[in-house]
Amino acid sequence: MKKTATAGLALTACALALAQSTVTIYGTVDLYMAHAKSGAASSTRLEDGGQTASRIGFRGTEDLGGGLGAHFTLESGFAPDTGNGTLPGPAMSFSRQSFVGLSAPWGQIDAGRMYTPMFYALFKADPYGLNSVFSPINLVAATDAQPGLTPFAARASNMVRYRTPASMDFFADIAYAPGESSAPSHQSGNVYGGSIGWARKPYYITYAFQRARSGSAAAPVASPATTTYQALTGSYELPSIGLQLYASYVRNASSLPGVPAAKLSNLGLTYNVTPASNLIFGATQRKVADSERSQLAWTLGYDYYLSKRTVLYARWLRLLNRHGASASLATIAVTPNSGNDVRVLATGIRHNF
């Protein structure tokens, strides 16, 4: 009798432990076939990430009681056309996301490699979700006519981050990533930033900034070079007619002498043609101060959902480089200082699991 009772208690404890802790495997497989042209060069290619980047991840949570919980995420990117890893590849690594944290009624604290607060501000105001290679707002990472500017980073390693509870209409997101350099602290590279905003349907509006500081012991400088990005983003839903509008404005600047600032304006929309299909449009204009070099990019897209997890899609992208500019989108090579445009027609499939 005592042995039976002991076994029953053990089984009950195991059941409670399983109920309080979960681990989920998730991911996306996305491939598209495209015909691309820039200048005299053209190509036909099978690539990854036409709707969203392919990935596999592991996500876990544990209920610690009293409203406190622990969680982790490990996420690796890969290219389904080759099987190789990405970011940077070709080996598989958890370089998309790798963090652990705690959540409570006061918010959430995470540590590791994560998306930055400004990435989320842009992501939520982009009809293509920024993780697509066809999103025109990816011009935010362009440095054409801005030599020495640190490109925009969607993620940061060694980052500590605090976020207010997801249930709040008003939200804040703050993050800091030390450079961990052997140089003196004022020379170490680091990334820090944050965002504040309001999200109550049908409205979403956010201000975000991100600052990257560079410097090293190998090449000491009196003060580190600093690149600052600022963004004002928003969206508005009109569910009665199946329409969602998006807008964002981004400005970047460098502390290096002679590096001009740039401004990007982005507009977009998503229209529900049918319950199973969406028409998507996004356009971005990038202008650099004191320079004629500029870009105008737009993408027209169509998604048709075969199910909640599987979608067929089509994309038509145009990037206009003006006055010798040579920015690039959708991984298409552009000859430096050529002013060549980019044209891409693509169709693909994405499956979530």
CSV table of C-alpha atoms in Angstrom, one decimal:
chain,number,residue,atom,x,y,z
A,1,MET,CA,0.0,0.0,0.0
A,2,LYS,CA,2.8,2.4,0.9
A,3,LYS,CA,4.7,1.6,-2.3
A,4,THR,CA,1.5,2.2,-4.3
A,5,ALA,CA,0.9,5.6,-2.6
A,6,THR,CA,4.5,6.6,-3.2
A,7,ALA,CA,4.3,5.7,-6.9
A,8,GLY,CA,1.1,7.7,-7.2
A,9,LEU,CA,2.7,10.8,-5.6
A,10,ALA,CA,5.7,10.5,-8.0
A,11,LEU,CA,3.4,10.3,-11.0
A,12,THR,CA,1.4,13.3,-9.8
A,13,ALA,CA,4.6,15.3,-9.3
A,14,CYS,CA,5.8,14.4,-12.8
A,15,ALA,CA,2.4,15.4,-14.3
A,16,LEU,CA,2.6,18.8,-12.5
A,17,ALA,CA,6.1,19.4,-13.7
A,18,LEU,CA,5.1,18.7,-17.3
A,19,ALA,CA,2.1,21.0,-16.9
A,20,GLN,CA,4.3,23.8,-15.7
A,21,SER,CA,7.0,23.5,-18.3
A,22,THR,CA,6.7,23.3,-22.1
A,23,VAL,CA,9.1,23.2,-25.0
A,24,THR,CA,7.9,24.0,-28.6
A,25,ILE,CA,9.6,23.3,-31.9
A,26,TYR,CA,8.6,25.8,-34.6
A,27,GLY,CA,9.8,27.2,-37.9
A,28,THR,CA,9.2,28.4,-41.4
A,29,VAL,CA,10.3,27.0,-44.8
A,30,ASP,CA,10.1,29.7,-47.6
A,31,LEU,CA,11.3,29.4,-51.2
A,32,TYR,CA,10.6,31.5,-54.3
A,33,MET,CA,11.6,31.4,-57.9
A,34,ALA,CA,12.5,34.8,-59.4
A,35,HIS,CA,13.7,36.5,-62.5
A,36,ALA,CA,15.9,39.5,-61.6
A,37,LYS,CA,17.6,42.2,-63.6
A,38,SER,CA,20.1,45.0,-62.8
A,39,GLY,CA,21.7,46.9,-65.6
A,40,ALA,CA,22.7,44.5,-68.4
A,41,ALA,CA,22.9,41.5,-65.9
A,42,SER,CA,19.9,39.2,-65.4
A,43,SER,CA,19.4,35.9,-63.6
A,44,THR,CA,16.9,33.3,-62.7
A,45,ARG,CA,17.2,32.0,-59.1
A,46,LEU,CA,15.6,29.9,-56.4
A,47,GLU,CA,16.0,31.7,-53.1
A,48,ASP,CA,14.9,31.8,-49.5
A,49,GLY,CA,12.8,34.4,-47.7
A,50,GLY,CA,10.4,35.9,-50.3
A,51,GLN,CA,7.7,36.2,-47.7
A,52,THR,CA,9.7,35.6,-44.5
A,53,ALA,CA,13.1,34.2,-43.7
A,54,SER,CA,13.3,30.4,-43.3
A,55,ARG,CA,14.2,29.3,-39.7
A,56,ILE,CA,13.9,26.5,-37.1
A,57,GLY,CA,13.6,27.3,-33.5
A,58,PHE,CA,13.0,26.0,-30.0
A,59,ARG,CA,10.9,27.9,-27.5
A,60,GLY,CA,10.4,27.0,-23.9
A,61,THR,CA,8.5,28.3,-20.9
A,62,GLU,CA,8.2,27.4,-17.2
A,63,ASP,CA,5.7,28.6,-14.7
A,64,LEU,CA,7.5,29.5,-11.5
A,65,GLY,CA,4.4,30.4,-9.6
A,66,GLY,CA,3.3,33.8,-8.2
A,67,GLY,CA,3.0,35.3,-11.7
A,68,LEU,CA,6.7,34.6,-12.4
A,69,GLY,CA,7.8,32.6,-15.4
A,70,ALA,CA,11.0,31.6,-17.1
A,71,HIS,CA,11.5,31.3,-20.9
A,72,PHE,CA,14.1,30.8,-23.6
A,73,THR,CA,14.3,31.0,-27.4
A,74,LEU,CA,16.9,29.4,-29.7
A,75,GLU,CA,16.4,30.2,-33.4
A,76,SER,CA,18.6,29.2,-36.4
A,77,GLY,CA,18.2,30.5,-40.0
A,78,PHE,CA,18.7,28.2,-43.0
A,79,ALA,CA,18.3,28.3,-46.8
A,80,PRO,CA,16.0,25.5,-48.0
A,81,ASP,CA,17.4,25.5,-51.5
A,82,THR,CA,20.8,24.4,-50.3
A,83,GLY,CA,20.3,23.2,-46.7
A,84,ASN,CA,23.0,25.5,-45.5
A,85,GLY,CA,22.7,27.7,-42.5
A,86,THR,CA,22.4,31.5,-42.7
A,87,LEU,CA,23.5,34.5,-40.6
A,88,PRO,CA,26.3,34.0,-41.5
A,89,GLY,CA,26.3,30.4,-42.7
A,90,PRO,CA,27.0,27.9,-44.2
A,91,ALA,CA,27.0,26.1,-40.8
A,92,MET,CA,23.8,26.1,-38.7
A,93,SER,CA,23.9,28.3,-35.6
A,94,PHE,CA,21.4,30.0,-33.3
A,95,SER,CA,22.4,33.4,-34.7
A,96,ARG,CA,18.8,34.6,-35.4
A,97,GLN,CA,17.9,34.5,-31.7
A,98,SER,CA,19.4,33.0,-28.6
A,99,PHE,CA,18.2,34.3,-25.3
A,100,VAL,CA,16.8,33.5,-21.9
A,101,GLY,CA,14.7,35.6,-19.5
A,102,LEU,CA,12.0,36.1,-16.9
A,103,SER,CA,8.5,37.4,-17.2
A,104,ALA,CA,6.2,38.8,-14.4
A,105,PRO,CA,3.3,41.2,-14.0
A,106,TRP,CA,5.9,44.1,-14.1
A,107,GLY,CA,7.2,43.0,-17.6
A,108,GLN,CA,9.9,40.9,-19.1
A,109,ILE,CA,13.7,40.9,-18.9
A,110,ASP,CA,15.8,38.9,-21.5
A,111,ALA,CA,19.5,38.4,-22.1
A,112,GLY,CA,21.3,37.1,-25.1
A,113,ARG,CA,21.1,37.7,-28.9
A,114,MET,CA,17.8,39.3,-29.9
A,115,TYR,CA,16.0,41.7,-32.2
A,116,THR,CA,16.5,45.4,-31.2
A,117,PRO,CA,13.6,47.6,-30.1
A,118,MET,CA,13.8,49.6,-33.3
A,119,PHE,CA,13.5,46.5,-35.4
A,120,TYR,CA,10.2,45.8,-33.8
A,121,ALA,CA,9.0,49.4,-34.3
A,122,LEU,CA,9.8,49.1,-38.0
A,123,PHE,CA,8.5,45.5,-38.3
A,124,LYS,CA,5.0,46.4,-36.9
A,125,ALA,CA,4.7,49.3,-39.4
A,126,ASP,CA,5.7,47.4,-42.5
A,127,PRO,CA,3.1,45.4,-44.6
A,128,TYR,CA,5.9,42.9,-45.5
A,129,GLY,CA,7.1,42.5,-41.9
A,130,LEU,CA,10.7,43.6,-42.6
A,131,ASN,CA,11.9,39.9,-42.6
A,132,SER,CA,11.1,39.6,-46.3
A,133,VAL,CA,13.9,40.3,-48.8
A,134,PHE,CA,11.2,42.1,-50.9
A,135,SER,CA,10.4,44.7,-48.2
A,136,PRO,CA,11.3,48.2,-49.5
A,137,ILE,CA,12.1,49.4,-46.0
A,138,ASN,CA,15.2,47.2,-46.0
A,139,LEU,CA,16.7,50.3,-47.6
A,140,VAL,CA,17.2,51.4,-43.9
A,141,ALA,CA,20.4,49.3,-44.0
A,142,ALA,CA,21.7,51.0,-47.1
A,143,THR,CA,24.9,53.2,-46.8
A,144,ASP,CA,25.1,54.5,-50.4
A,145,ALA,CA,26.6,58.0,-50.3
A,146,GLN,CA,27.3,57.7,-46.6
A,147,PRO,CA,30.8,56.2,-46.3
A,148,GLY,CA,31.7,55.2,-42.7
A,149,LEU,CA,28.0,54.9,-41.6
A,150,THR,CA,27.4,51.8,-39.5
A,151,PRO,CA,24.6,49.8,-41.2
A,152,PHE,CA,21.4,49.3,-39.4
A,153,ALA,CA,21.5,46.1,-37.3
A,154,ALA,CA,18.2,44.2,-36.8
A,155,ARG,CA,19.8,42.2,-33.9
A,156,ALA,CA,22.4,42.6,-31.3
A,157,SER,CA,24.5,40.1,-29.4
A,158,ASN,CA,25.2,40.3,-25.6
A,159,MET,CA,22.1,42.3,-25.2
A,160,VAL,CA,20.0,42.9,-22.0
A,161,ARG,CA,16.5,44.0,-22.7
A,162,TYR,CA,13.4,45.1,-20.7
A,163,ARG,CA,9.8,45.2,-22.1
A,164,THR,CA,6.6,46.3,-20.4
A,165,PRO,CA,3.8,43.7,-20.2
A,166,ALA,CA,2.2,42.9,-23.6
A,167,SER,CA,-1.3,43.6,-22.2
A,168,MET,CA,-0.5,47.3,-21.7
A,169,ASP,CA,-1.7,49.8,-24.3
A,170,PHE,CA,1.2,52.1,-23.5
A,171,PHE,CA,4.5,50.2,-24.0
A,172,ALA,CA,8.2,50.7,-23.6
A,173,ASP,CA,11.2,48.6,-24.8
A,174,ILE,CA,14.8,49.3,-23.7
A,175,ALA,CA,17.9,47.4,-24.6
A,176,TYR,CA,21.7,47.7,-24.1
A,177,ALA,CA,24.4,45.5,-25.7
A,178,PRO,CA,28.0,46.1,-24.4
A,179,GLY,CA,30.7,45.7,-27.0
A,180,GLU,CA,32.8,43.4,-24.7
A,181,SER,CA,36.0,44.8,-26.3
A,182,SER,CA,39.4,44.8,-24.6
A,183,ALA,CA,39.7,48.5,-25.4
A,184,PRO,CA,38.9,51.2,-22.8
A,185,SER,CA,35.2,51.5,-22.1
A,186,HIS,CA,34.9,54.8,-24.1
A,187,GLN,CA,36.2,53.0,-27.2
A,188,SER,CA,34.3,49.7,-27.0
A,189,GLY,CA,31.7,49.0,-29.6
A,190,ASN,CA,28.2,48.7,-28.3
A,191,VAL,CA,24.5,49.1,-29.3
A,192,TYR,CA,21.8,50.6,-27.3
A,193,GLY,CA,18.3,51.8,-28.0
A,194,GLY,CA,14.6,51.8,-27.1
A,195,SER,CA,11.1,52.6,-28.1
A,196,ILE,CA,7.9,53.9,-26.6
A,197,GLY,CA,4.5,53.8,-28.1
A,198,TRP,CA,0.8,53.2,-28.0
A,199,ALA,CA,-1.0,50.1,-29.3
A,200,ARG,CA,-4.8,49.9,-29.0
A,201,LYS,CA,-6.6,48.7,-32.1
A,202,PRO,CA,-7.1,50.2,-34.6
A,203,TYR,CA,-4.0,52.4,-33.7
A,204,TYR,CA,-0.3,51.7,-33.4
A,205,ILE,CA,2.3,54.4,-33.1
A,206,THR,CA,5.9,54.3,-31.9
A,207,TYR,CA,9.0,56.4,-31.6
A,208,ALA,CA,12.3,54.4,-31.5
A,209,PHE,CA,16.0,55.1,-31.6
A,210,GLN,CA,19.1,52.9,-32.0
A,211,ARG,CA,22.7,54.0,-31.5
A,212,ALA,CA,25.8,52.0,-32.5
A,213,ARG,CA,29.2,53.0,-31.1
A,214,SER,CA,32.4,51.6,-32.7
A,215,GLY,CA,36.0,51.6,-31.7
A,216,SER,CA,38.8,49.2,-30.9
A,217,ALA,CA,42.1,48.9,-29.0
A,218,ALA,CA,43.8,48.1,-32.3
A,219,ALA,CA,42.8,51.4,-33.8
A,220,PRO,CA,42.3,53.7,-30.8
A,221,VAL,CA,40.5,57.0,-31.3
A,222,ALA,CA,39.9,60.0,-29.1
A,223,SER,CA,36.2,59.2,-29.2
A,224,PRO,CA,34.3,56.4,-30.9
A,225,ALA,CA,32.3,56.9,-34.1
A,226,THR,CA,28.6,56.8,-33.3
A,227,THR,CA,25.8,56.1,-35.7
A,228,THR,CA,22.2,57.0,-34.6
A,229,TYR,CA,19.0,55.9,-36.1
A,230,GLN,CA,15.6,57.4,-35.2
A,231,ALA,CA,12.2,56.3,-36.4
A,232,LEU,CA,8.5,57.3,-36.0
A,233,THR,CA,6.3,54.5,-37.1
A,234,GLY,CA,2.5,53.8,-37.1
A,235,SER,CA,-0.3,51.8,-38.5
A,236,TYR,CA,-4.1,52.0,-38.7
A,237,GLU,CA,-6.7,49.3,-39.3
A,238,LEU,CA,-10.0,49.6,-41.1
A,239,PRO,CA,-11.4,46.1,-40.5
A,240,SER,CA,-14.8,47.0,-41.9
A,241,ILE,CA,-13.3,47.2,-45.4
A,242,GLY,CA,-10.3,44.9,-44.8
A,243,LEU,CA,-7.7,47.6,-45.1
A,244,GLN,CA,-4.6,48.3,-43.0
A,245,LEU,CA,-2.4,51.3,-43.6
A,246,TYR,CA,1.3,51.7,-42.6
A,247,ALA,CA,3.8,54.5,-42.4
A,248,SER,CA,7.3,55.1,-41.0
A,249,TYR,CA,9.9,57.9,-41.1
A,250,VAL,CA,13.6,57.1,-40.4
A,251,ARG,CA,16.6,59.4,-40.0
A,252,ASN,CA,20.2,58.3,-39.6
A,253,ALA,CA,23.3,60.3,-38.8
A,254,SER,CA,27.0,59.6,-38.0
A,255,SER,CA,29.3,61.5,-35.7
A,256,LEU,CA,32.1,61.0,-38.3
A,257,PRO,CA,33.0,64.3,-40.0
A,258,GLY,CA,31.8,64.6,-43.6
A,259,VAL,CA,29.2,61.8,-43.4
A,260,PRO,CA,25.8,63.2,-44.4
A,261,ALA,CA,22.5,62.2,-42.8
A,262,ALA,CA,19.8,60.3,-44.6
A,263,LYS,CA,16.0,60.3,-44.4
A,264,LEU,CA,13.7,57.4,-45.4
A,265,SER,CA,9.9,57.7,-45.8
A,266,ASN,CA,7.9,54.5,-46.1
A,267,LEU,CA,4.2,54.0,-46.9
A,268,GLY,CA,2.3,50.7,-47.2
A,269,LEU,CA,-1.0,48.9,-47.2
A,270,THR,CA,-2.6,45.5,-46.9
A,271,TYR,CA,-6.0,44.9,-48.4
A,272,ASN,CA,-8.0,41.7,-47.8
A,273,VAL,CA,-9.3,40.8,-51.3
A,274,THR,CA,-11.0,37.7,-50.0
A,275,PRO,CA,-10.9,35.9,-46.6
A,276,ALA,CA,-8.0,33.8,-48.0
A,277,SER,CA,-6.0,36.4,-50.0
A,278,ASN,CA,-4.3,39.7,-49.5
A,279,LEU,CA,-3.0,42.5,-51.8
A,280,ILE,CA,0.1,44.2,-50.4
A,281,PHE,CA,1.9,47.3,-51.4
A,282,GLY,CA,4.9,49.1,-49.9
A,283,ALA,CA,7.1,52.0,-51.1
A,284,THR,CA,10.2,53.6,-49.6
A,285,GLN,CA,12.1,56.7,-50.6
A,286,ARG,CA,15.7,57.3,-49.3
A,287,LYS,CA,17.4,60.7,-49.6
A,288,VAL,CA,20.9,61.7,-48.5
A,289,ALA,CA,21.6,65.2,-47.4
A,290,ASP,CA,23.8,67.3,-49.8
A,291,SER,CA,23.8,64.5,-52.4
A,292,GLU,CA,21.8,63.9,-55.5
A,293,ARG,CA,22.1,60.1,-55.0
A,294,SER,CA,18.8,58.7,-53.8
A,295,GLN,CA,16.6,55.6,-54.1
A,296,LEU,CA,12.9,54.9,-54.6
A,297,ALA,CA,11.7,51.3,-54.1
A,298,TRP,CA,8.3,49.7,-54.2
A,299,THR,CA,6.9,46.2,-54.0
A,300,LEU,CA,3.5,44.9,-55.1
A,301,GLY,CA,2.6,41.6,-53.6
A,302,TYR,CA,-0.2,39.0,-53.5
A,303,ASP,CA,-0.7,36.3,-50.9
A,304,TYR,CA,-3.1,33.4,-51.2
A,305,TYR,CA,-3.6,31.2,-48.1
A,306,LEU,CA,-4.1,27.5,-48.8
A,307,SER,CA,-4.4,27.1,-45.0
A,308,LYS,CA,-3.4,28.9,-41.8
A,309,ARG,CA,0.1,27.6,-42.2
A,310,THR,CA,0.7,27.5,-46.0
A,311,VAL,CA,0.6,30.4,-48.4
A,312,LEU,CA,1.4,30.9,-52.1
A,313,TYR,CA,2.7,34.4,-53.0
A,314,ALA,CA,3.8,36.6,-55.8
A,315,ARG,CA,6.1,39.7,-55.7
A,316,TRP,CA,7.0,42.5,-58.1
A,317,LEU,CA,9.9,44.7,-56.9
A,318,ARG,CA,11.4,47.8,-58.4
A,319,LEU,CA,14.3,49.8,-57.1
A,320,LEU,CA,15.3,53.0,-58.8
A,321,ASN,CA,18.9,54.2,-58.1
A,322,ARG,CA,19.3,57.9,-59.1
A,323,HIS,CA,22.4,59.9,-60.1
A,324,GLY,CA,24.9,57.1,-59.9
A,325,ALA,CA,23.5,55.5,-56.7
A,326,SER,CA,24.0,51.8,-56.2
A,327,ALA,CA,21.9,50.5,-53.3
A,328,SER,CA,20.6,47.0,-53.5
A,329,LEU,CA,17.5,45.0,-52.5
A,330,ALA,CA,16.5,41.3,-52.7
A,331,THR,CA,20.2,40.2,-52.6
A,332,ILE,CA,20.6,41.5,-56.3
A,333,ALA,CA,24.1,42.7,-57.1
A,334,VAL,CA,24.3,46.3,-58.3
A,335,THR,CA,27.5,47.7,-60.0
A,336,PRO,CA,29.0,50.4,-57.7
A,337,ASN,CA,28.3,54.0,-58.8
A,338,SER,CA,26.3,52.7,-61.8
A,339,GLY,CA,22.9,54.1,-61.1
A,340,ASN,CA,21.5,50.7,-62.2
A,341,ASP,CA,17.9,49.8,-61.2
A,342,VAL,CA,16.8,46.5,-59.8
A,343,ARG,CA,13.7,44.6,-61.2
A,344,VAL,CA,12.5,41.3,-59.7
A,345,LEU,CA,9.4,39.2,-60.5
A,346,ALA,CA,9.0,36.2,-58.1
A,347,THR,CA,6.5,33.6,-57.0
A,348,GLY,CA,6.9,31.3,-54.0
A,349,ILE,CA,5.5,29.2,-51.2
A,350,ARG,CA,5.9,29.5,-47.4
A,351,HIS,CA,4.9,26.9,-44.8
A,352,ASN,CA,4.9,27.4,-41.1
A,353,PHE,CA,5.3,24.5,-38.6
